Amino acid sequence: MLHNCEEKIIELTSGHEFEKYIKALGLTKEDGIIIQNNLLNAYYINQIDVNNIESQLKANINKLLNDRDIEVKQKDLDDDEKYLIYRYNQEYMRVYCSNCRTQILFDDTYCHNCGKKTNYTQNTIGYNIIDNTNPPEHSSIKYSKTTLLHTTYKLLRYVQDNPVISNIPREILAPYSIDINAVIDYALNNNLIKTSVNSANYYLRLTHLSKEELMKIALNNKLKTEGTKSELATRLIKNIEYSKLNLLINNKAYTLTDMGVKFLEDNTYIIFYDVFLCNYSFDEYIQLYNENKDKLDKIEIGFLFLKNLRKKYVKEFKWKSYRNTFKEEFKIAEFSKNKTLKITSLINLFICDINSWNNNVFLVEGTVLDDFLNEIFLNLKKEYDLNKEVEKYFIDVYDSIELPYCIIPKQDTYNYLIELLNNKSIESIRYDIKSKLHFKLDENYFFDNLEEQKRVCSLLKDSFY
């Protein structure tokens, strides 16, 4: 599955099927591009994530329809279509009773097997989520090898940091929608984690409960109920057999096995991905890593991965995505203390930001310069003579950048960058640039092929006073 938020937006808002869908609603191909860019811009400023893209897509479509007073007629479903929807929901909306683990439907309030309430909660976008306590004993769900690899690594890292916290939150597997119980099952079956039963383990499991819950267990077992949580937990351990205590505690504790520890040690490149490259496809990263792990270290593979992405984005006219790779490149360069790449990635980022290219669109109003640049330059000035370093690399970077057309001339770009290094605010630079631009385009111009992009470039020539 795609777990890159940006790629999922592109996937959902591109292609013949999407164009056919919005055309049937009364919208145009240009409307589709507007919707796509609205979603991408919302993602870039952290207003949406991979879990709520589809709901935001529907909201954007509905807003355009409402703005244009387009009424959409609801299609009447025949009996066969209703039955297919019913079967689909039966298949894909099954969950497990949090008490006895019997399979139930997503909207069941009570379990048909044990009669207990099913302990549902609601997440922020309205999906029913069952509170995870014990994993189902058997799982027939099939996942890709890379999905299991990544989610298992996330699970083991969590268990390593929280060895006795049993109610493992499903959020640790984000952005995957995989059932966390299936991952726990996989880790248990492959001897990567284990449930341990010793007094220290029980003590931590008990103190994870509320004091009221501990007092209730003590009262039901005819033990004294006074004292702190620590005293209550100790009293229960001393007076109740482990087998009985295990049934009374509504949680499980997991710890890593030796194989689990080795699994983490053998796959440290995954944490590198999670820290620096998590906005991109894990499958593509793993493929590149496996092809190069014998000749490159993970830092070099990270740089190569971003370089390959830039080649891909140039061909797909994804200029905002192209720009973002330099931001990730800087973070890796800072981590690896690569001075040259730190400087050149920031120069590339600045050049991209003062030009108005977004994904398959030229923005007449200009882009907003990233505050990240100002903060980073201020910090780097403490380490280097930045004016000298920028002068050293600027011309080569400017000449090699692959934007369709640099609206701001080379010398002006250099001057603006030096002004930024000498504490001129980003907003004042942006205002100054905007006041000197005169476009032959009256509005944002969208394009999805090379010829249209070239046409935009020809219209932009001589746009700077």
mmCIF file of N, CA, C and O in Angstrom, residues 62-140:
data_model
loop_
_atom_site.group_PDB
_atom_site.id
_atom_site.type_symbol
_atom_site.label_atom_id
_atom_site.label_comp_id
_atom_site.label_asym_id
_atom_site.label_seq_id
_atom_site.Cartn_x
_atom_site.Cartn_y
_atom_site.Cartn_z
ATOM 1 N N ASN A 62 -16.996 18.468 -2.552
ATOM 2 C CA ASN A 62 -18.304 19.013 -2.161
ATOM 3 C C ASN A 62 -18.282 20.541 -2.105
ATOM 4 O O ASN A 62 -19.259 21.200 -2.466
ATOM 5 N N LYS A 63 -17.151 21.100 -1.655
ATOM 6 C CA LYS A 63 -17.038 22.565 -1.593
ATOM 7 C C LYS A 63 -17.104 23.177 -2.991
ATOM 8 O O LYS A 63 -17.802 24.182 -3.213
ATOM 9 N N LEU A 64 -16.378 22.571 -3.949
ATOM 10 C CA LEU A 64 -16.431 23.077 -5.326
ATOM 11 C C LEU A 64 -17.843 22.979 -5.904
ATOM 12 O O LEU A 64 -18.322 23.884 -6.577
ATOM 13 N N LEU A 65 -18.509 21.855 -5.624
ATOM 14 C CA LEU A 65 -19.882 21.670 -6.115
ATOM 15 C C LEU A 65 -20.811 22.717 -5.522
ATOM 16 O O LEU A 65 -21.650 23.297 -6.227
ATOM 17 N N ASN A 66 -20.652 22.980 -4.216
ATOM 18 C CA ASN A 66 -21.503 23.980 -3.560
ATOM 19 C C ASN A 66 -21.206 25.381 -4.084
ATOM 20 O O ASN A 66 -22.115 26.174 -4.316
ATOM 21 N N ASP A 67 -19.903 25.692 -4.261
ATOM 22 C CA ASP A 67 -19.522 27.024 -4.757
ATOM 23 C C ASP A 67 -20.108 27.300 -6.132
ATOM 24 O O ASP A 67 -20.381 28.459 -6.473
ATOM 25 N N ARG A 68 -20.291 26.246 -6.917
ATOM 26 C CA ARG A 68 -20.776 26.423 -8.294
ATOM 27 C C ARG A 68 -22.246 26.037 -8.457
ATOM 28 O O ARG A 68 -22.736 25.893 -9.565
ATOM 29 N N ASP A 69 -22.896 25.830 -7.307
ATOM 30 C CA ASP A 69 -24.334 25.487 -7.314
ATOM 31 C C ASP A 69 -24.640 24.287 -8.209
ATOM 32 O O ASP A 69 -25.633 24.272 -8.942
ATOM 33 N N ILE A 70 -23.749 23.299 -8.171
ATOM 34 C CA ILE A 70 -23.967 22.080 -8.951
ATOM 35 C C ILE A 70 -24.675 21.057 -8.061
ATOM 36 O O ILE A 70 -24.166 20.691 -7.005
ATOM 37 N N GLU A 71 -25.835 20.627 -8.485
ATOM 38 C CA GLU A 71 -26.600 19.654 -7.715
ATOM 39 C C GLU A 71 -26.304 18.258 -8.245
ATOM 40 O O GLU A 71 -26.439 17.999 -9.444
ATOM 41 N N VAL A 72 -25.901 17.373 -7.360
ATOM 42 C CA VAL A 72 -25.575 16.006 -7.755
ATOM 43 C C VAL A 72 -26.750 15.102 -7.432
ATOM 44 O O VAL A 72 -27.194 15.017 -6.289
ATOM 45 N N LYS A 73 -27.259 14.449 -8.460
ATOM 46 C CA LYS A 73 -28.369 13.522 -8.258
ATOM 47 C C LYS A 73 -27.861 12.218 -7.676
ATOM 48 O O LYS A 73 -26.875 11.662 -8.154
ATOM 49 N N GLN A 74 -28.491 11.768 -6.617
ATOM 50 C CA GLN A 74 -28.107 10.509 -5.991
ATOM 51 C C GLN A 74 -28.626 9.334 -6.811
ATOM 52 O O GLN A 74 -29.801 9.283 -7.185
ATOM 53 N N LYS A 75 -27.755 8.402 -7.085
ATOM 54 C CA LYS A 75 -28.126 7.218 -7.871
ATOM 55 C C LYS A 75 -28.867 6.223 -6.977
ATOM 56 O O LYS A 75 -28.423 5.920 -5.876
ATOM 57 N N ASP A 76 -30.018 5.773 -7.426
ATOM 58 C CA ASP A 76 -30.750 4.748 -6.689
ATOM 59 C C ASP A 76 -30.061 3.402 -6.845
ATOM 60 O O ASP A 76 -29.700 2.997 -7.952
ATOM 61 N N LEU A 77 -29.850 2.723 -5.726
ATOM 62 C CA LEU A 77 -29.204 1.418 -5.760
ATOM 63 C C LEU A 77 -30.247 0.325 -5.958
ATOM 64 O O LEU A 77 -31.306 0.338 -5.326
ATOM 65 N N ASP A 78 -29.922 -0.638 -6.840
ATOM 66 C CA ASP A 78 -30.823 -1.777 -6.959
ATOM 67 C C ASP A 78 -30.478 -2.799 -5.880
ATOM 68 O O ASP A 78 -29.523 -2.651 -5.120
ATOM 69 N N ASP A 79 -31.263 -3.858 -5.790
ATOM 70 C CA ASP A 79 -31.097 -4.840 -4.724
ATOM 71 C C ASP A 79 -29.730 -5.520 -4.783
ATOM 72 O O ASP A 79 -29.111 -5.797 -3.748
ATOM 73 N N ASP A 80 -29.231 -5.797 -5.989
ATOM 74 C CA ASP A 80 -27.927 -6.446 -6.130
ATOM 75 C C ASP A 80 -26.810 -5.554 -5.592
ATOM 76 O O ASP A 80 -25.892 -6.014 -4.911
ATOM 77 N N GLU A 81 -26.877 -4.253 -5.904
ATOM 78 C CA GLU A 81 -25.847 -3.325 -5.434
ATOM 79 C C GLU A 81 -25.886 -3.194 -3.909
ATOM 80 O O GLU A 81 -24.847 -3.149 -3.247
ATOM 81 N N LYS A 82 -27.115 -3.150 -3.352
ATOM 82 C CA LYS A 82 -27.241 -3.070 -1.897
ATOM 83 C C LYS A 82 -26.648 -4.316 -1.236
ATOM 84 O O LYS A 82 -25.989 -4.233 -0.201
ATOM 85 N N TYR A 83 -26.888 -5.470 -1.853
ATOM 86 C CA TYR A 83 -26.372 -6.720 -1.280
ATOM 87 C C TYR A 83 -24.838 -6.747 -1.349
ATOM 88 O O TYR A 83 -24.169 -7.175 -0.399
ATOM 89 N N LEU A 84 -24.255 -6.257 -2.463
ATOM 90 C CA LEU A 84 -22.797 -6.228 -2.585
ATOM 91 C C LEU A 84 -22.173 -5.314 -1.532
ATOM 92 O O LEU A 84 -21.140 -5.635 -0.939
ATOM 93 N N ILE A 85 -22.803 -4.150 -1.286
ATOM 94 C CA ILE A 85 -22.301 -3.245 -0.246
ATOM 95 C C ILE A 85 -22.377 -3.917 1.117
ATOM 96 O O ILE A 85 -21.454 -3.828 1.932
ATOM 97 N N TYR A 86 -23.499 -4.625 1.361
ATOM 98 C CA TYR A 86 -23.654 -5.343 2.622
ATOM 99 C C TYR A 86 -22.547 -6.389 2.791
ATOM 100 O O TYR A 86 -21.918 -6.478 3.850
ATOM 101 N N ARG A 87 -22.246 -7.158 1.728
ATOM 102 C CA ARG A 87 -21.215 -8.190 1.803
ATOM 103 C C ARG A 87 -19.831 -7.571 2.013
ATOM 104 O O ARG A 87 -18.992 -8.098 2.735
ATOM 105 N N TYR A 88 -19.599 -6.436 1.351
ATOM 106 C CA TYR A 88 -18.312 -5.742 1.516
ATOM 107 C C TYR A 88 -18.121 -5.318 2.980
ATOM 108 O O TYR A 88 -17.056 -5.514 3.567
ATOM 109 N N ASN A 89 -19.183 -4.741 3.555
ATOM 110 C CA ASN A 89 -19.091 -4.320 4.954
ATOM 111 C C ASN A 89 -18.893 -5.510 5.887
ATOM 112 O O ASN A 89 -18.159 -5.421 6.883
ATOM 113 N N GLN A 90 -19.540 -6.611 5.588
ATOM 114 C CA GLN A 90 -19.362 -7.821 6.390
ATOM 115 C C GLN A 90 -17.907 -8.277 6.366
ATOM 116 O O GLN A 90 -17.358 -8.710 7.374
ATOM 117 N N GLU A 91 -17.283 -8.165 5.205
ATOM 118 C CA GLU A 91 -15.926 -8.683 5.027
ATOM 119 C C GLU A 91 -14.879 -7.782 5.654
ATOM 120 O O GLU A 91 -13.922 -8.242 6.259
ATOM 121 N N TYR A 92 -15.064 -6.447 5.481
ATOM 122 C CA TYR A 92 -13.980 -5.532 5.840
ATOM 123 C C TYR A 92 -14.223 -4.722 7.115
ATOM 124 O O TYR A 92 -13.373 -3.942 7.508
ATOM 125 N N MET A 93 -15.357 -4.897 7.764
ATOM 126 C CA MET A 93 -15.618 -4.137 8.987
ATOM 127 C C MET A 93 -15.751 -5.058 10.188
ATOM 128 O O MET A 93 -16.503 -4.796 11.106
ATOM 129 N N ARG A 94 -15.024 -6.151 10.185
ATOM 130 C CA ARG A 94 -15.030 -7.056 11.323
ATOM 131 C C ARG A 94 -13.970 -6.641 12.328
ATOM 132 O O ARG A 94 -12.887 -6.212 11.953
ATOM 133 N N VAL A 95 -14.324 -6.777 13.587
ATOM 134 C CA VAL A 95 -13.376 -6.514 14.666
ATOM 135 C C VAL A 95 -13.538 -7.639 15.696
ATOM 136 O O VAL A 95 -14.265 -8.601 15.465
ATOM 137 N N TYR A 96 -12.860 -7.495 16.836
ATOM 138 C CA TYR A 96 -12.905 -8.542 17.841
ATOM 139 C C TYR A 96 -13.418 -7.999 19.168
ATOM 140 O O TYR A 96 -13.100 -6.859 19.542
ATOM 141 N N CYS A 97 -14.202 -8.815 19.879
ATOM 142 C CA CYS A 97 -14.653 -8.461 21.222
ATOM 143 C C CYS A 97 -13.424 -8.274 22.107
ATOM 144 O O CYS A 97 -12.526 -9.119 22.124
ATOM 145 N N SER A 98 -13.371 -7.155 22.847
ATOM 146 C CA SER A 98 -12.209 -6.879 23.683
ATOM 147 C C SER A 98 -12.172 -7.757 24.929
ATOM 148 O O SER A 98 -11.183 -7.769 25.650
ATOM 149 N N ASN A 99 -13.252 -8.521 25.158
ATOM 150 C CA ASN A 99 -13.277 -9.406 26.336
ATOM 151 C C ASN A 99 -12.917 -10.846 25.984
ATOM 152 O O ASN A 99 -11.974 -11.419 26.531
ATOM 153 N N CYS A 100 -13.637 -11.442 24.989
ATOM 154 C CA CYS A 100 -13.419 -12.870 24.684
ATOM 155 C C CYS A 100 -12.769 -13.094 23.323
ATOM 156 O O CYS A 100 -12.507 -14.236 22.946
ATOM 157 N N ARG A 101 -12.534 -12.026 22.556
ATOM 158 C CA ARG A 101 -11.884 -12.084 21.255
ATOM 159 C C ARG A 101 -12.714 -12.752 20.159
ATOM 160 O O ARG A 101 -12.200 -13.079 19.105
ATOM 161 N N THR A 102 -14.017 -12.914 20.380
ATOM 162 C CA THR A 102 -14.892 -13.435 19.330
ATOM 163 C C THR A 102 -15.043 -12.380 18.235
ATOM 164 O O THR A 102 -15.145 -11.189 18.521
ATOM 165 N N GLN A 103 -15.067 -12.834 16.973
ATOM 166 C CA GLN A 103 -15.212 -11.891 15.874
ATOM 167 C C GLN A 103 -16.636 -11.351 15.839
ATOM 168 O O GLN A 103 -17.608 -12.099 15.923
ATOM 169 N N ILE A 104 -16.750 -10.011 15.754
ATOM 170 C CA ILE A 104 -18.057 -9.358 15.732
ATOM 171 C C ILE A 104 -18.046 -8.304 14.631
ATOM 172 O O ILE A 104 -17.032 -8.086 13.977
ATOM 173 N N LEU A 105 -19.183 -7.637 14.410
ATOM 174 C CA LEU A 105 -19.264 -6.577 13.413
ATOM 175 C C LEU A 105 -18.896 -5.242 14.031
ATOM 176 O O LEU A 105 -18.999 -5.050 15.235
ATOM 177 N N PHE A 106 -18.505 -4.310 13.142
ATOM 178 C CA PHE A 106 -17.936 -3.052 13.640
ATOM 179 C C PHE A 106 -18.916 -2.244 14.472
ATOM 180 O O PHE A 106 -18.522 -1.426 15.292
ATOM 181 N N ASP A 107 -20.229 -2.388 14.255
ATOM 182 C CA ASP A 107 -21.186 -1.565 14.985
ATOM 183 C C ASP A 107 -21.918 -2.327 16.086
ATOM 184 O O ASP A 107 -22.904 -1.845 16.633
ATOM 185 N N ASP A 108 -21.452 -3.536 16.442
ATOM 186 C CA ASP A 108 -22.061 -4.272 17.544
ATOM 187 C C ASP A 108 -21.750 -3.585 18.867
ATOM 188 O O ASP A 108 -20.585 -3.306 19.178
ATOM 189 N N THR A 109 -22.792 -3.325 19.659
ATOM 190 C CA THR A 109 -22.575 -2.712 20.971
ATOM 191 C C THR A 109 -22.224 -3.776 21.999
ATOM 192 O O THR A 109 -21.422 -3.541 22.909
ATOM 193 N N TYR A 110 -22.814 -4.962 21.850
ATOM 194 C CA TYR A 110 -22.550 -6.066 22.765
ATOM 195 C C TYR A 110 -22.074 -7.288 21.983
ATOM 196 O O TYR A 110 -22.473 -7.508 20.845
ATOM 197 N N CYS A 111 -21.213 -8.085 22.615
ATOM 198 C CA CYS A 111 -20.723 -9.314 22.003
ATOM 199 C C CYS A 111 -21.796 -10.390 22.061
ATOM 200 O O CYS A 111 -22.380 -10.630 23.119
ATOM 201 N N HIS A 112 -22.037 -11.057 20.927
ATOM 202 C CA HIS A 112 -23.063 -12.101 20.883
ATOM 203 C C HIS A 112 -22.624 -13.373 21.600
ATOM 204 O O HIS A 112 -23.433 -14.258 21.871
ATOM 205 N N ASN A 113 -21.307 -13.473 21.908
ATOM 206 C CA ASN A 113 -20.788 -14.672 22.562
ATOM 207 C C ASN A 113 -20.785 -14.547 24.090
ATOM 208 O O ASN A 113 -21.349 -15.375 24.798
ATOM 209 N N CYS A 114 -20.131 -13.465 24.602
ATOM 210 C CA CYS A 114 -20.018 -13.332 26.060
ATOM 211 C C CYS A 114 -20.977 -12.306 26.644
ATOM 212 O O CYS A 114 -21.138 -12.231 27.871
ATOM 213 N N GLY A 115 -21.606 -11.487 25.796
ATOM 214 C CA GLY A 115 -22.580 -10.515 26.286
ATOM 215 C C GLY A 115 -21.988 -9.232 26.808
ATOM 216 O O GLY A 115 -22.715 -8.314 27.195
ATOM 217 N N LYS A 116 -20.643 -9.122 26.801
ATOM 218 C CA LYS A 116 -19.998 -7.933 27.344
ATOM 219 C C LYS A 116 -20.081 -6.780 26.336
ATOM 220 O O LYS A 116 -20.169 -6.990 25.132
ATOM 221 N N LYS A 117 -20.009 -5.538 26.878
ATOM 222 C CA LYS A 117 -19.908 -4.375 25.998
ATOM 223 C C LYS A 117 -18.600 -4.441 25.237
ATOM 224 O O LYS A 117 -17.596 -4.900 25.765
ATOM 225 N N THR A 118 -18.605 -3.960 24.003
ATOM 226 C CA THR A 118 -17.434 -4.170 23.151
ATOM 227 C C THR A 118 -16.363 -3.095 23.287
ATOM 228 O O THR A 118 -15.351 -3.140 22.613
ATOM 229 N N ASN A 119 -16.588 -2.090 24.143
ATOM 230 C CA ASN A 119 -15.545 -1.086 24.450
ATOM 231 C C ASN A 119 -15.038 -0.329 23.230
ATOM 232 O O ASN A 119 -13.857 -0.179 23.028
ATOM 233 N N TYR A 120 -15.967 0.151 22.402
ATOM 234 C CA TYR A 120 -15.544 0.942 21.256
ATOM 235 C C TYR A 120 -15.218 2.369 21.672
ATOM 236 O O TYR A 120 -15.785 2.909 22.602
ATOM 237 N N THR A 121 -14.283 2.980 20.962
ATOM 238 C CA THR A 121 -14.028 4.410 21.100
ATOM 239 C C THR A 121 -14.137 5.027 19.723
ATOM 240 O O THR A 121 -14.240 4.320 18.729
ATOM 241 N N GLN A 122 -14.112 6.343 19.643
ATOM 242 C CA GLN A 122 -14.163 7.035 18.351
ATOM 243 C C GLN A 122 -12.860 7.782 18.130
ATOM 244 O O GLN A 122 -12.365 8.445 19.035
ATOM 245 N N ASN A 123 -12.292 7.675 16.944
ATOM 246 C CA ASN A 123 -11.102 8.470 16.662
ATOM 247 C C ASN A 123 -11.511 9.779 15.996
ATOM 248 O O ASN A 123 -12.689 10.066 15.830
ATOM 249 N N THR A 124 -10.532 10.600 15.629
ATOM 250 C CA THR A 124 -10.833 11.960 15.198
ATOM 251 C C THR A 124 -11.588 12.045 13.879
ATOM 252 O O THR A 124 -12.207 13.059 13.600
ATOM 253 N N ILE A 125 -11.536 11.005 13.063
ATOM 254 C CA ILE A 125 -12.237 11.102 11.783
ATOM 255 C C ILE A 125 -13.415 10.135 11.712
ATOM 256 O O ILE A 125 -13.912 9.819 10.666
ATOM 257 N N GLY A 126 -13.854 9.645 12.888
ATOM 258 C CA GLY A 126 -15.125 8.964 12.944
ATOM 259 C C GLY A 126 -15.138 7.477 12.718
ATOM 260 O O GLY A 126 -16.199 6.874 12.670
ATOM 261 N N TYR A 127 -13.996 6.831 12.568
ATOM 262 C CA TYR A 127 -14.002 5.395 12.403
ATOM 263 C C TYR A 127 -14.108 4.713 13.755
ATOM 264 O O TYR A 127 -13.545 5.180 14.743
ATOM 265 N N ASN A 128 -14.815 3.588 13.793
ATOM 266 C CA ASN A 128 -14.872 2.823 15.038
ATOM 267 C C ASN A 128 -13.558 2.105 15.268
ATOM 268 O O ASN A 128 -13.042 1.445 14.384
ATOM 269 N N ILE A 129 -13.023 2.243 16.464
ATOM 270 C CA ILE A 129 -11.769 1.575 16.813
ATOM 271 C C ILE A 129 -11.997 0.775 18.080
ATOM 272 O O ILE A 129 -12.471 1.293 19.077
ATOM 273 N N ILE A 130 -11.656 -0.491 18.066
ATOM 274 C CA ILE A 130 -11.812 -1.307 19.261
ATOM 275 C C ILE A 130 -10.623 -1.108 20.179
ATOM 276 O O ILE A 130 -9.506 -0.935 19.723
ATOM 277 N N ASP A 131 -10.853 -1.060 21.478
ATOM 278 C CA ASP A 131 -9.756 -0.958 22.427
ATOM 279 C C ASP A 131 -8.996 -2.269 22.437
ATOM 280 O O ASP A 131 -9.546 -3.324 22.741
ATOM 281 N N ASN A 132 -7.710 -2.229 22.122
ATOM 282 C CA ASN A 132 -6.912 -3.449 22.054
ATOM 283 C C ASN A 132 -6.493 -3.911 23.437
ATOM 284 O O ASN A 132 -5.922 -3.165 24.195
ATOM 285 N N THR A 133 -6.791 -5.138 23.776
ATOM 286 C CA THR A 133 -6.297 -5.719 25.021
ATOM 287 C C THR A 133 -5.518 -6.972 24.681
ATOM 288 O O THR A 133 -4.308 -6.994 24.747
ATOM 289 N N ASN A 134 -6.196 -8.015 24.252
ATOM 290 C CA ASN A 134 -5.518 -9.252 23.876
ATOM 291 C C ASN A 134 -5.645 -9.479 22.381
ATOM 292 O O ASN A 134 -6.708 -9.283 21.814
ATOM 293 N N PRO A 135 -4.610 -9.913 21.712
ATOM 294 C CA PRO A 135 -4.691 -10.149 20.268
ATOM 295 C C PRO A 135 -5.507 -11.388 19.956
ATOM 296 O O PRO A 135 -5.594 -12.296 20.781
ATOM 297 N N PRO A 136 -6.153 -11.448 18.784
ATOM 298 C CA PRO A 136 -6.844 -12.679 18.395
ATOM 299 C C PRO A 136 -5.841 -13.815 18.275
ATOM 300 O O PRO A 136 -4.699 -13.605 17.897
ATOM 301 N N GLU A 137 -6.267 -15.025 18.616
ATOM 302 C CA GLU A 137 -5.330 -16.149 18.634
ATOM 303 C C GLU A 137 -4.901 -16.560 17.233
ATOM 304 O O GLU A 137 -3.828 -17.096 17.041
ATOM 305 N N HIS A 138 -5.745 -16.317 16.256
ATOM 306 C CA HIS A 138 -5.381 -16.687 14.887
ATOM 307 C C HIS A 138 -5.714 -15.520 13.966
ATOM 308 O O HIS A 138 -6.703 -14.828 14.149
ATOM 309 N N SER A 139 -4.878 -15.293 13.014
ATOM 310 C CA SER A 139 -5.131 -14.230 12.051
ATOM 311 C C SER A 139 -4.858 -14.743 10.647
ATOM 312 O O SER A 139 -3.807 -15.287 10.382
ATOM 313 N N SER A 140 -5.853 -14.550 9.774
ATOM 314 C CA SER A 140 -5.683 -15.003 8.388
ATOM 315 C C SER A 140 -5.363 -13.830 7.463
ATOM 316 O O SER A 140 -5.309 -13.982 6.261
#
